Amino acid sequence: MTALPYRLCALDLDDTLLNSHQELSERNERAVRGILEKGVHIVLASGRIHSSAKRFADKLNLDAPIISCNGAMVRTPISNEIWLDESIPGELCIPVMDYCEQNNLQLNYYRDDVVYSKEYTSWLQLYHTRTKVPLKIIPDFYSQMRGLPSTKLVIVDSPERTDALTPIFKEMLGQHLYITKTTDEYLEFMPLQANKGSALRLVAERLGVDMSETLAFGDGHNDIPLLQAAGMGIAVGNAKAQLKAVAGRVIGHHDEDSVGIALEEIFGLD
């Protein structure tokens, strides 16, 4: 039997494995199932919360742990065993909440695999349509959630506004939180030590896979630690320039089944 070129494959979901409609194409699905049958561990590595990423793990019959919330959580899809669960301390959530309340920004508050928000705004609708996450609207959100730990916080707004907010929050909280844009509209806040690369190292170690035997695909700024950690990091053609700069290889656009095509070539799928 021919040795596998890689024993573990980590896949970002949005704008990488999934197309622009947040769907899994037939070719990408076939390729993922093909390498799974060869014995490759398939690890979804997403900024989404666990329940949102789990929908795709269930569809693909995956049993490897899911990296969610940009590496703040690692949890198995079948037994629900938690391998990692990092949270932002409540006191560090407060300045983000205060800024969002004062500036009327859409803030998604992640806690216990649910997204909490003050109201169902157009920006929350955009996020909800894309991710299908469980939501809970709380009219007195800012008082009721104040001081509670959060798996992550997300501001959803225009690309221009989230671009402008990024340096403001990095100056304010960059020493205490991991702050990154994950899509054009999302500015995310995570525990300082949490990232997809660290989570991948944890999963690989627990599964007995050397990092040189890991393969990873991504598109965004939050995938930089993931691609840097993997034995081979691959950026899709629509990826941010900063990610392409650290990738070992750049493939086609995510809407062109590029992940599936790459997997077919790398693993010799028919």
PDB file of C-alpha atoms in Angstrom, residues 8-14 16-17 42-47 65-68 70-71 74 178 180 194-204 211-236 242-243 246-248:
ATOM      1  CA  LEU A   8      -4.077  14.862   8.533  1.00  0.00           C
ATOM      2  CA  CYS A   9      -5.850  17.502   6.440  1.00  0.00           C
ATOM      3  CA  ALA A  10      -7.203  20.668   8.082  1.00  0.00           C
ATOM      4  CA  LEU A  11      -9.857  22.537   6.121  1.00  0.00           C
ATOM      5  CA  ASP A  12     -11.182  26.028   6.670  1.00  0.00           C
ATOM      6  CA  LEU A  13     -14.861  26.245   5.712  1.00  0.00           C
ATOM      7  CA  ASP A  14     -16.025  29.672   4.545  1.00  0.00           C
ATOM      8  CA  THR A  16     -12.183  27.818   1.246  1.00  0.00           C
ATOM      9  CA  LEU A  17     -13.937  24.441   1.239  1.00  0.00           C
ATOM     10  CA  ILE A  42     -10.119  15.330   8.207  1.00  0.00           C
ATOM     11  CA  VAL A  43     -10.173  18.248  10.645  1.00  0.00           C
ATOM     12  CA  LEU A  44     -12.517  21.163  10.000  1.00  0.00           C
ATOM     13  CA  ALA A  45     -10.819  24.354  11.215  1.00  0.00           C
ATOM     14  CA  SER A  46     -13.276  27.214  11.263  1.00  0.00           C
ATOM     15  CA  GLY A  47     -14.038  30.544  12.823  1.00  0.00           C
ATOM     16  CA  PRO A  65     -12.138  16.758  16.323  1.00  0.00           C
ATOM     17  CA  ILE A  66     -13.445  20.067  14.986  1.00  0.00           C
ATOM     18  CA  ILE A  67     -11.385  23.210  15.510  1.00  0.00           C
ATOM     19  CA  SER A  68     -13.926  26.005  15.989  1.00  0.00           C
ATOM     20  CA  ASN A  70     -10.631  30.172  15.422  1.00  0.00           C
ATOM     21  CA  GLY A  71      -8.937  27.656  17.688  1.00  0.00           C
ATOM     22  CA  VAL A  74     -11.555  21.722  19.915  1.00  0.00           C
ATOM     23  CA  TYR A 178      -6.196  37.804  19.679  1.00  0.00           C
ATOM     24  CA  THR A 180      -8.267  39.454  13.572  1.00  0.00           C
ATOM     25  CA  ALA A 194      -6.176  30.788  20.817  1.00  0.00           C
ATOM     26  CA  ASN A 195      -5.535  30.333  17.112  1.00  0.00           C
ATOM     27  CA  LYS A 196      -6.031  27.637  14.507  1.00  0.00           C
ATOM     28  CA  GLY A 197      -2.324  26.791  14.386  1.00  0.00           C
ATOM     29  CA  SER A 198      -2.064  26.042  18.099  1.00  0.00           C
ATOM     30  CA  ALA A 199      -5.253  23.997  17.913  1.00  0.00           C
ATOM     31  CA  LEU A 200      -3.897  22.022  14.957  1.00  0.00           C
ATOM     32  CA  ARG A 201      -0.752  21.163  16.926  1.00  0.00           C
ATOM     33  CA  LEU A 202      -2.915  19.913  19.795  1.00  0.00           C
ATOM     34  CA  VAL A 203      -5.067  17.761  17.505  1.00  0.00           C
ATOM     35  CA  ALA A 204      -2.071  16.330  15.654  1.00  0.00           C
ATOM     36  CA  MET A 211       3.281  18.132  12.028  1.00  0.00           C
ATOM     37  CA  SER A 212       5.261  17.359   8.870  1.00  0.00           C
ATOM     38  CA  GLU A 213       2.400  15.015   7.952  1.00  0.00           C
ATOM     39  CA  THR A 214      -0.271  17.727   8.140  1.00  0.00           C
ATOM     40  CA  LEU A 215      -1.867  19.625   5.275  1.00  0.00           C
ATOM     41  CA  ALA A 216      -4.000  22.755   5.660  1.00  0.00           C
ATOM     42  CA  PHE A 217      -6.151  24.941   3.395  1.00  0.00           C
ATOM     43  CA  GLY A 218      -7.365  28.481   4.112  1.00  0.00           C
ATOM     44  CA  ASP A 219      -8.202  31.934   2.804  1.00  0.00           C
ATOM     45  CA  GLY A 220      -8.203  34.539   5.569  1.00  0.00           C
ATOM     46  CA  HIS A 221      -6.013  36.372   8.039  1.00  0.00           C
ATOM     47  CA  ASN A 222      -7.128  33.942  10.751  1.00  0.00           C
ATOM     48  CA  ASP A 223      -5.715  31.073   8.681  1.00  0.00           C
ATOM     49  CA  ILE A 224      -2.160  32.417   8.801  1.00  0.00           C
ATOM     50  CA  PRO A 225      -1.265  30.500  12.029  1.00  0.00           C
ATOM     51  CA  LEU A 226      -2.922  27.385  10.554  1.00  0.00           C
ATOM     52  CA  LEU A 227      -0.890  27.397   7.345  1.00  0.00           C
ATOM     53  CA  GLN A 228       2.298  28.288   9.201  1.00  0.00           C
ATOM     54  CA  ALA A 229       1.837  25.359  11.587  1.00  0.00           C
ATOM     55  CA  ALA A 230       1.022  22.744   8.942  1.00  0.00           C
ATOM     56  CA  GLY A 231       3.602  20.701   7.089  1.00  0.00           C
ATOM     57  CA  MET A 232       2.106  22.108   3.885  1.00  0.00           C
ATOM     58  CA  GLY A 233      -0.096  25.195   3.875  1.00  0.00           C
ATOM     59  CA  ILE A 234      -2.219  25.905   0.819  1.00  0.00           C
ATOM     60  CA  ALA A 235      -4.076  29.150   0.085  1.00  0.00           C
ATOM     61  CA  VAL A 236      -7.047  29.308  -2.253  1.00  0.00           C
ATOM     62  CA  GLN A 242      -0.952  38.092   3.654  1.00  0.00           C
ATOM     63  CA  LEU A 243      -2.021  34.444   3.648  1.00  0.00           C
ATOM     64  CA  VAL A 246       3.019  32.406   3.947  1.00  0.00           C
ATOM     65  CA  ALA A 247       1.470  29.600   1.889  1.00  0.00           C
ATOM     66  CA  GLY A 248       3.564  26.848   0.374  1.00  0.00           C
TER      67      GLY A 248
END
